[in-house]
């Protein structure tokens, strides 16, 4: 059976009570506010909201890179999707959760008050106006106190009035850089006269900010901008623009002061935005701006990555409200840029071969065309004149064969002749094609050797493995080096000499913030009683399996091995399999040392045929029984083989696989074999270890009553993928009170949609009428079947949500949780704690003394378990930073946890200790891990699977029932990778 009964439905309905529709629609009408990170709408706006009777289309929000291929939404917000249908919550299977009420004729569940269960009945806020994030319940006290440094720099709040003006430029200009040039010319001409000596800050679009009022409320200016020299010895091109500046509003700095002191809950986003733009103004003029970061080849020498790409060093900068007041967050950044090479050298690097004398193949042309399309080039054959063009294509013919009409009589001239006569430029490499610039109707030809790539063009496409490796080598910095670079950046930026900062009265400290932190103790881990060591206390975030046995070892009776590596002989593969079998047995598993069939060797290009052959051969040998596990030996460099293999096995054959690289097969390492054994045990339904406190029922607000812990995330397509859906993954614990084993569900959803659409859904069945379903509902049912009890408490960890989407995600997904619970049983509403987990932030924590060995791990990072909930955290809300893992290389990134909703009334110590302890339950290694793998081990696996299995359709999908979790059968919980 499949993990979920997917219902084909062209229309996705998210049932929302009529009482809630006003609030949901109001969230839609206030998208602009939410996109700017603003708080809830005003009371008047809420009262004037109209009910929207139609579903809103999902927005195409830009995202951030996720792993090797995915993207996570970063700034844009997504509109709510209220349903036009009435709220009817129907019991899908009344036997799953015995209902207190009785079904009534229309299919709704009867409750005590005679009405339908809805968000309003549940005490859930009806709008973002009534929604207040959980306040901080106090500060944590657990753990060993210490001092750490954070890359936050105190910013003194200005005392001047901040004024906003609207800017209208006619004719309309799309380019921000041209807008800035126009405004720079305006300030240059009129600063001492019409602008009253004010030095305004400009966002490059519609907003202009000043410290103090301008001498007018509205004024029109005419500005002339001189274009580039076209090299024709004529007058330079000049264009005139009309600029209208109008007063809009004055920012309330008193409100900002009240917010920073904790006396006001709503952040004045307008004032914060102004201060942020002011502090970015000078850097925008000096560096190449990418998002909130600035890059320049002058900051540090660019490092080549291969194939015409290079990495630039830069810095991230953002103003943030914290408990210590305004803080400027500065961090080091890296980005990939196209190397400013002559085009002919660029394509030589791109193709990795000599192009100066060899004719290009068709595949070479295609690769060059893809690489150069949209790239800006400048001509080099006209002396000091460097006209810039954007490449639109590549000619199919070599330069020597290209001709074009020179007059109305259709007289033709070759490109070679034209450049010789017009510019005295002799084209040497006439066997190469020309670049096409301009549009299709009027395309111009430019010889490759006459063009150079313009500096400062960011590369946004996917990197290959070698480039990724090179980039990591460049960007990986030890904590001490990163701290020094950050301090050097602050000194080089010289904010005390910044004319814009001085104009607006902003003063920035040059010292890292010193913050009080605590190091939480590692939890005791329980192993099987038959091992020499029955329990274990991790040291500095790690331990090993020596003298220990898995607490629940699984059984592997029927397995086979397929070898895709030509360099691995059958005898070598057989020896490796024997060693692995012994390690599995030593670790506590029942593992048959003999495979079902002899090790089968195949070529990578025949992967599907080989896999089916092994399955059929094993099935014939086993007389209809199926394989339980397939070991796969892969070449070290296997291209798409790994993804193809996983796709076929996990979605078609229903086969659990464990892949091993050739280098590990030849060099049999005990530690490696032990780690593989851990993976196999979990995939086969076993458990490696559990928290001792969980077995002893000593975890606050988890051990007392049946508690289910959810983890949820969305993986977005990579850049350039405009049609592929986003992939939502939700996992939930299934073994209370241990909370170690997780079941997982995956669904495709709208392109770049961050809200998880399938948490709860309803559809119409011809026989049963309106039926309820969704991932939350299915996982609650599976928890009941696995434990014999229904969850009485829900803890929901949500990964990868930006601050601008907090309101939306909480309103939508908490409502889905409520509806899923109500659909199972009337009045069933367990208390929910909703926690956002962020890794895509730029706060870094450093040891106060890098020479103190007792305060750092082997990599020089802060110790695992370090938690911070003061000074650099939110002034009023319930958030904290936790570095739960030990560093390996580079600088550790603490996870930022934000408790948005807390009906379970966690203390600061309670949620921090629980979160830290869960980071020690990751099944695939004997180390504490960071948030991506911590609160739900299977979630990381599902997201990785979403990256390697291309989903090209917009319908929902599910993995094979043999690979994914079978509802009601907790022994089938597996991880795929």
mmCIF file with all atom_site columns, N, CA, C and O in Angstrom, residues 409-443:
data_model
loop_
_atom_site.group_PDB
_atom_site.id
_atom_site.type_symbol
_atom_site.label_atom_id
_atom_site.label_alt_id
_atom_site.label_comp_id
_atom_site.label_asym_id
_atom_site.label_entity_id
_atom_site.label_seq_id
_atom_site.pdbx_PDB_ins_code
_atom_site.Cartn_x
_atom_site.Cartn_y
_atom_site.Cartn_z
_atom_site.occupancy
_atom_site.B_iso_or_equiv
_atom_site.pdbx_formal_charge
_atom_site.auth_seq_id
_atom_site.auth_comp_id
_atom_site.auth_asym_id
_atom_site.auth_atom_id
_atom_site.pdbx_PDB_model_num
ATOM 1   N N  . UNK A 1 409 ? 20.284 48.141 -51.361 1.00 0.00 ? 409 UNK A N  1
ATOM 2   C CA . UNK A 1 409 ? 20.368 47.394 -52.622 1.00 0.00 ? 409 UNK A CA 1
ATOM 3   C C  . UNK A 1 409 ? 20.831 45.958 -52.395 1.00 0.00 ? 409 UNK A C  1
ATOM 4   O O  . UNK A 1 409 ? 21.205 45.266 -53.366 1.00 0.00 ? 409 UNK A O  1
ATOM 5   N N  . UNK A 1 410 ? 20.854 45.562 -51.152 1.00 0.00 ? 410 UNK A N  1
ATOM 6   C CA . UNK A 1 410 ? 21.245 44.190 -50.795 1.00 0.00 ? 410 UNK A CA 1
ATOM 7   C C  . UNK A 1 410 ? 22.684 43.871 -51.146 1.00 0.00 ? 410 UNK A C  1
ATOM 8   O O  . UNK A 1 410 ? 23.030 42.717 -51.432 1.00 0.00 ? 410 UNK A O  1
ATOM 9   N N  . UNK A 1 411 ? 23.516 44.871 -51.173 1.00 0.00 ? 411 UNK A N  1
ATOM 10  C CA . UNK A 1 411 ? 24.941 44.610 -51.338 1.00 0.00 ? 411 UNK A CA 1
ATOM 11  C C  . UNK A 1 411 ? 25.482 44.014 -50.036 1.00 0.00 ? 411 UNK A C  1
ATOM 12  O O  . UNK A 1 411 ? 25.214 44.535 -48.947 1.00 0.00 ? 411 UNK A O  1
ATOM 13  N N  . UNK A 1 412 ? 26.220 42.936 -50.136 1.00 0.00 ? 412 UNK A N  1
ATOM 14  C CA . UNK A 1 412 ? 26.666 42.191 -48.960 1.00 0.00 ? 412 UNK A CA 1
ATOM 15  C C  . UNK A 1 412 ? 28.140 42.468 -48.668 1.00 0.00 ? 412 UNK A C  1
ATOM 16  O O  . UNK A 1 412 ? 28.925 42.777 -49.566 1.00 0.00 ? 412 UNK A O  1
ATOM 17  N N  . UNK A 1 413 ? 28.468 42.349 -47.398 1.00 0.00 ? 413 UNK A N  1
ATOM 18  C CA . UNK A 1 413 ? 29.866 42.498 -46.982 1.00 0.00 ? 413 UNK A CA 1
ATOM 19  C C  . UNK A 1 413 ? 30.117 41.483 -45.883 1.00 0.00 ? 413 UNK A C  1
ATOM 20  O O  . UNK A 1 413 ? 29.252 41.241 -45.021 1.00 0.00 ? 413 UNK A O  1
ATOM 21  N N  . UNK A 1 414 ? 31.269 40.908 -45.890 1.00 0.00 ? 414 UNK A N  1
ATOM 22  C CA . UNK A 1 414 ? 31.595 39.926 -44.858 1.00 0.00 ? 414 UNK A CA 1
ATOM 23  C C  . UNK A 1 414 ? 31.972 40.636 -43.566 1.00 0.00 ? 414 UNK A C  1
ATOM 24  O O  . UNK A 1 414 ? 32.407 41.789 -43.559 1.00 0.00 ? 414 UNK A O  1
ATOM 25  N N  . UNK A 1 415 ? 31.810 39.914 -42.469 1.00 0.00 ? 415 UNK A N  1
ATOM 26  C CA . UNK A 1 415 ? 32.167 40.451 -41.166 1.00 0.00 ? 415 UNK A CA 1
ATOM 27  C C  . UNK A 1 415 ? 33.663 40.720 -41.098 1.00 0.00 ? 415 UNK A C  1
ATOM 28  O O  . UNK A 1 415 ? 34.111 41.731 -40.530 1.00 0.00 ? 415 UNK A O  1
ATOM 29  N N  . UNK A 1 416 ? 34.453 39.864 -41.688 1.00 0.00 ? 416 UNK A N  1
ATOM 30  C CA . UNK A 1 416 ? 35.910 40.048 -41.687 1.00 0.00 ? 416 UNK A CA 1
ATOM 31  C C  . UNK A 1 416 ? 36.288 41.340 -42.395 1.00 0.00 ? 416 UNK A C  1
ATOM 32  O O  . UNK A 1 416 ? 37.104 42.132 -41.905 1.00 0.00 ? 416 UNK A O  1
ATOM 33  N N  . UNK A 1 417 ? 35.672 41.590 -43.576 1.00 0.00 ? 417 UNK A N  1
ATOM 34  C CA . UNK A 1 417 ? 35.952 42.812 -44.329 1.00 0.00 ? 417 UNK A CA 1
ATOM 35  C C  . UNK A 1 417 ? 35.497 44.048 -43.566 1.00 0.00 ? 417 UNK A C  1
ATOM 36  O O  . UNK A 1 417 ? 36.187 45.070 -43.522 1.00 0.00 ? 417 UNK A O  1
ATOM 37  N N  . UNK A 1 418 ? 34.330 43.968 -42.955 1.00 0.00 ? 418 UNK A N  1
ATOM 38  C CA . UNK A 1 418 ? 33.764 45.117 -42.246 1.00 0.00 ? 418 UNK A CA 1
ATOM 39  C C  . UNK A 1 418 ? 34.679 45.573 -41.111 1.00 0.00 ? 418 UNK A C  1
ATOM 40  O O  . UNK A 1 418 ? 34.983 46.763 -40.976 1.00 0.00 ? 418 UNK A O  1
ATOM 41  N N  . UNK A 1 419 ? 35.150 44.653 -40.293 1.00 0.00 ? 419 UNK A N  1
ATOM 42  C CA . UNK A 1 419 ? 35.985 45.028 -39.162 1.00 0.00 ? 419 UNK A CA 1
ATOM 43  C C  . UNK A 1 419 ? 37.356 45.536 -39.629 1.00 0.00 ? 419 UNK A C  1
ATOM 44  O O  . UNK A 1 419 ? 37.944 46.405 -38.993 1.00 0.00 ? 419 UNK A O  1
ATOM 45  N N  . UNK A 1 420 ? 37.840 45.022 -40.773 1.00 0.00 ? 420 UNK A N  1
ATOM 46  C CA . UNK A 1 420 ? 39.118 45.490 -41.290 1.00 0.00 ? 420 UNK A CA 1
ATOM 47  C C  . UNK A 1 420 ? 39.001 46.910 -41.815 1.00 0.00 ? 420 UNK A C  1
ATOM 48  O O  . UNK A 1 420 ? 39.834 47.768 -41.536 1.00 0.00 ? 420 UNK A O  1
ATOM 49  N N  . UNK A 1 421 ? 37.915 47.191 -42.563 1.00 0.00 ? 421 UNK A N  1
ATOM 50  C CA . UNK A 1 421 ? 37.734 48.500 -43.177 1.00 0.00 ? 421 UNK A CA 1
ATOM 51  C C  . UNK A 1 421 ? 37.293 49.545 -42.156 1.00 0.00 ? 421 UNK A C  1
ATOM 52  O O  . UNK A 1 421 ? 37.740 50.697 -42.194 1.00 0.00 ? 421 UNK A O  1
ATOM 53  N N  . UNK A 1 422 ? 36.401 49.145 -41.254 1.00 0.00 ? 422 UNK A N  1
ATOM 54  C CA . UNK A 1 422 ? 35.804 50.109 -40.330 1.00 0.00 ? 422 UNK A CA 1
ATOM 55  C C  . UNK A 1 422 ? 36.749 50.451 -39.175 1.00 0.00 ? 422 UNK A C  1
ATOM 56  O O  . UNK A 1 422 ? 36.876 51.600 -38.769 1.00 0.00 ? 422 UNK A O  1
ATOM 57  N N  . UNK A 1 423 ? 37.424 49.451 -38.623 1.00 0.00 ? 423 UNK A N  1
ATOM 58  C CA . UNK A 1 423 ? 38.207 49.669 -37.409 1.00 0.00 ? 423 UNK A CA 1
ATOM 59  C C  . UNK A 1 423 ? 39.686 49.330 -37.592 1.00 0.00 ? 423 UNK A C  1
ATOM 60  O O  . UNK A 1 423 ? 40.471 49.481 -36.639 1.00 0.00 ? 423 UNK A O  1
ATOM 61  N N  . UNK A 1 424 ? 40.048 48.829 -38.781 1.00 0.00 ? 424 UNK A N  1
ATOM 62  C CA . UNK A 1 424 ? 41.427 48.399 -38.982 1.00 0.00 ? 424 UNK A CA 1
ATOM 63  C C  . UNK A 1 424 ? 41.783 47.213 -38.124 1.00 0.00 ? 424 UNK A C  1
ATOM 64  O O  . UNK A 1 424 ? 42.935 47.037 -37.714 1.00 0.00 ? 424 UNK A O  1
ATOM 65  N N  . UNK A 1 425 ? 40.800 46.380 -37.813 1.00 0.00 ? 425 UNK A N  1
ATOM 66  C CA . UNK A 1 425 ? 40.974 45.229 -36.926 1.00 0.00 ? 425 UNK A CA 1
ATOM 67  C C  . UNK A 1 425 ? 40.930 43.946 -37.748 1.00 0.00 ? 425 UNK A C  1
ATOM 68  O O  . UNK A 1 425 ? 39.937 43.648 -38.415 1.00 0.00 ? 425 UNK A O  1
ATOM 69  N N  . UNK A 1 426 ? 42.010 43.194 -37.699 1.00 0.00 ? 426 UNK A N  1
ATOM 70  C CA . UNK A 1 426 ? 42.090 41.945 -38.456 1.00 0.00 ? 426 UNK A CA 1
ATOM 71  C C  . UNK A 1 426 ? 41.674 40.782 -37.563 1.00 0.00 ? 426 UNK A C  1
ATOM 72  O O  . UNK A 1 426 ? 42.289 40.538 -36.507 1.00 0.00 ? 426 UNK A O  1
ATOM 73  N N  . UNK A 1 427 ? 40.632 40.083 -37.966 1.00 0.00 ? 427 UNK A N  1
ATOM 74  C CA . UNK A 1 427 ? 40.147 38.926 -37.204 1.00 0.00 ? 427 UNK A CA 1
ATOM 75  C C  . UNK A 1 427 ? 41.054 37.743 -37.495 1.00 0.00 ? 427 UNK A C  1
ATOM 76  O O  . UNK A 1 427 ? 41.185 37.298 -38.634 1.00 0.00 ? 427 UNK A O  1
ATOM 77  N N  . UNK A 1 428 ? 41.690 37.211 -36.453 1.00 0.00 ? 428 UNK A N  1
ATOM 78  C CA . UNK A 1 428 ? 42.652 36.135 -36.616 1.00 0.00 ? 428 UNK A CA 1
ATOM 79  C C  . UNK A 1 428 ? 41.989 34.762 -36.640 1.00 0.00 ? 428 UNK A C  1
ATOM 80  O O  . UNK A 1 428 ? 42.367 33.895 -37.425 1.00 0.00 ? 428 UNK A O  1
ATOM 81  N N  . UNK A 1 429 ? 41.012 34.575 -35.787 1.00 0.00 ? 429 UNK A N  1
ATOM 82  C CA . UNK A 1 429 ? 40.421 33.245 -35.611 1.00 0.00 ? 429 UNK A CA 1
ATOM 83  C C  . UNK A 1 429 ? 39.057 33.193 -36.298 1.00 0.00 ? 429 UNK A C  1
ATOM 84  O O  . UNK A 1 429 ? 38.004 33.183 -35.651 1.00 0.00 ? 429 UNK A O  1
ATOM 85  N N  . UNK A 1 430 ? 39.112 33.155 -37.612 1.00 0.00 ? 430 UNK A N  1
ATOM 86  C CA . UNK A 1 430 ? 37.865 33.205 -38.387 1.00 0.00 ? 430 UNK A CA 1
ATOM 87  C C  . UNK A 1 430 ? 37.090 31.896 -38.353 1.00 0.00 ? 430 UNK A C  1
ATOM 88  O O  . UNK A 1 430 ? 35.956 31.838 -38.828 1.00 0.00 ? 430 UNK A O  1
ATOM 89  N N  . UNK A 1 431 ? 37.687 30.836 -37.785 1.00 0.00 ? 431 UNK A N  1
ATOM 90  C CA . UNK A 1 431 ? 36.975 29.548 -37.696 1.00 0.00 ? 431 UNK A CA 1
ATOM 91  C C  . UNK A 1 431 ? 35.979 29.532 -36.532 1.00 0.00 ? 431 UNK A C  1
ATOM 92  O O  . UNK A 1 431 ? 35.139 28.639 -36.439 1.00 0.00 ? 431 UNK A O  1
ATOM 93  N N  . UNK A 1 432 ? 36.085 30.514 -35.633 1.00 0.00 ? 432 UNK A N  1
ATOM 94  C CA . UNK A 1 432 ? 35.173 30.581 -34.493 1.00 0.00 ? 432 UNK A CA 1
ATOM 95  C C  . UNK A 1 432 ? 33.901 31.329 -34.858 1.00 0.00 ? 432 UNK A C  1
ATOM 96  O O  . UNK A 1 432 ? 33.931 32.227 -35.705 1.00 0.00 ? 432 UNK A O  1
ATOM 97  N N  . UNK A 1 433 ? 32.780 31.001 -34.234 1.00 0.00 ? 433 UNK A N  1
ATOM 98  C CA . UNK A 1 433 ? 31.547 31.754 -34.494 1.00 0.00 ? 433 UNK A CA 1
ATOM 99  C C  . UNK A 1 433 ? 31.622 33.139 -33.867 1.00 0.00 ? 433 UNK A C  1
ATOM 100 O O  . UNK A 1 433 ? 32.508 33.438 -33.058 1.00 0.00 ? 433 UNK A O  1
ATOM 101 N N  . UNK A 1 434 ? 30.665 33.990 -34.213 1.00 0.00 ? 434 UNK A N  1
ATOM 102 C CA . UNK A 1 434 ? 30.564 35.329 -33.619 1.00 0.00 ? 434 UNK A CA 1
ATOM 103 C C  . UNK A 1 434 ? 29.525 35.336 -32.511 1.00 0.00 ? 434 UNK A C  1
ATOM 104 O O  . UNK A 1 434 ? 28.583 34.519 -32.498 1.00 0.00 ? 434 UNK A O  1
ATOM 105 N N  . UNK A 1 435 ? 29.675 36.263 -31.611 1.00 0.00 ? 435 UNK A N  1
ATOM 106 C CA . UNK A 1 435 ? 28.638 36.508 -30.613 1.00 0.00 ? 435 UNK A CA 1
ATOM 107 C C  . UNK A 1 435 ? 27.538 37.338 -31.253 1.00 0.00 ? 435 UNK A C  1
ATOM 108 O O  . UNK A 1 435 ? 27.806 38.240 -32.051 1.00 0.00 ? 435 UNK A O  1
ATOM 109 N N  . UNK A 1 436 ? 26.293 37.022 -30.895 1.00 0.00 ? 436 UNK A N  1
ATOM 110 C CA . UNK A 1 436 ? 25.163 37.831 -31.337 1.00 0.00 ? 436 UNK A CA 1
ATOM 111 C C  . UNK A 1 436 ? 24.727 38.721 -30.185 1.00 0.00 ? 436 UNK A C  1
ATOM 112 O O  . UNK A 1 436 ? 24.527 38.244 -29.060 1.00 0.00 ? 436 UNK A O  1
ATOM 113 N N  . UNK A 1 437 ? 24.598 39.993 -30.460 1.00 0.00 ? 437 UNK A N  1
ATOM 114 C CA . UNK A 1 437 ? 24.124 40.946 -29.460 1.00 0.00 ? 437 UNK A CA 1
ATOM 115 C C  . UNK A 1 437 ? 22.933 41.693 -30.039 1.00 0.00 ? 437 UNK A C  1
ATOM 116 O O  . UNK A 1 437 ? 22.816 41.838 -31.255 1.00 0.00 ? 437 UNK A O  1
ATOM 117 N N  . UNK A 1 438 ? 22.065 42.183 -29.168 1.00 0.00 ? 438 UNK A N  1
ATOM 118 C CA . UNK A 1 438 ? 20.851 42.832 -29.647 1.00 0.00 ? 438 UNK A CA 1
ATOM 119 C C  . UNK A 1 438 ? 19.730 41.825 -29.772 1.00 0.00 ? 438 UNK A C  1
ATOM 120 O O  . UNK A 1 438 ? 19.855 40.652 -29.413 1.00 0.00 ? 438 UNK A O  1
ATOM 121 N N  . UNK A 1 439 ? 18.590 42.261 -30.331 1.00 0.00 ? 439 UNK A N  1
ATOM 122 C CA . UNK A 1 439 ? 17.448 41.367 -30.464 1.00 0.00 ? 439 UNK A CA 1
ATOM 123 C C  . UNK A 1 439 ? 17.511 40.587 -31.776 1.00 0.00 ? 439 UNK A C  1
ATOM 124 O O  . UNK A 1 439 ? 18.370 40.811 -32.622 1.00 0.00 ? 439 UNK A O  1
ATOM 125 N N  . UNK A 1 440 ? 16.554 39.683 -31.957 1.00 0.00 ? 440 UNK A N  1
ATOM 126 C CA . UNK A 1 440 ? 16.565 38.823 -33.141 1.00 0.00 ? 440 UNK A CA 1
ATOM 127 C C  . UNK A 1 440 ? 16.327 39.607 -34.423 1.00 0.00 ? 440 UNK A C  1
ATOM 128 O O  . UNK A 1 440 ? 16.858 39.267 -35.479 1.00 0.00 ? 440 UNK A O  1
ATOM 129 N N  . UNK A 1 441 ? 15.518 40.656 -34.360 1.00 0.00 ? 441 UNK A N  1
ATOM 130 C CA . UNK A 1 441 ? 15.220 41.431 -35.565 1.00 0.00 ? 441 UNK A CA 1
ATOM 131 C C  . UNK A 1 441 ? 16.438 42.228 -36.022 1.00 0.00 ? 441 UNK A C  1
ATOM 132 O O  . UNK A 1 441 ? 16.636 42.433 -37.218 1.00 0.00 ? 441 UNK A O  1
ATOM 133 N N  . UNK A 1 442 ? 17.222 42.701 -35.070 1.00 0.00 ? 442 UNK A N  1
ATOM 134 C CA . UNK A 1 442 ? 18.383 43.514 -35.434 1.00 0.00 ? 442 UNK A CA 1
ATOM 135 C C  . UNK A 1 442 ? 19.585 43.054 -34.604 1.00 0.00 ? 442 UNK A C  1
ATOM 136 O O  . UNK A 1 442 ? 20.029 43.714 -33.688 1.00 0.00 ? 442 UNK A O  1
ATOM 137 N N  . UNK A 1 443 ? 20.086 41.865 -34.965 1.00 0.00 ? 443 UNK A N  1
ATOM 138 C CA . UNK A 1 443 ? 21.224 41.315 -34.246 1.00 0.00 ? 443 UNK A CA 1
ATOM 139 C C  . UNK A 1 443 ? 22.527 41.801 -34.863 1.00 0.00 ? 443 UNK A C  1
ATOM 140 O O  . UNK A 1 443 ? 22.651 41.913 -36.084 1.00 0.00 ? 443 UNK A O  1
#
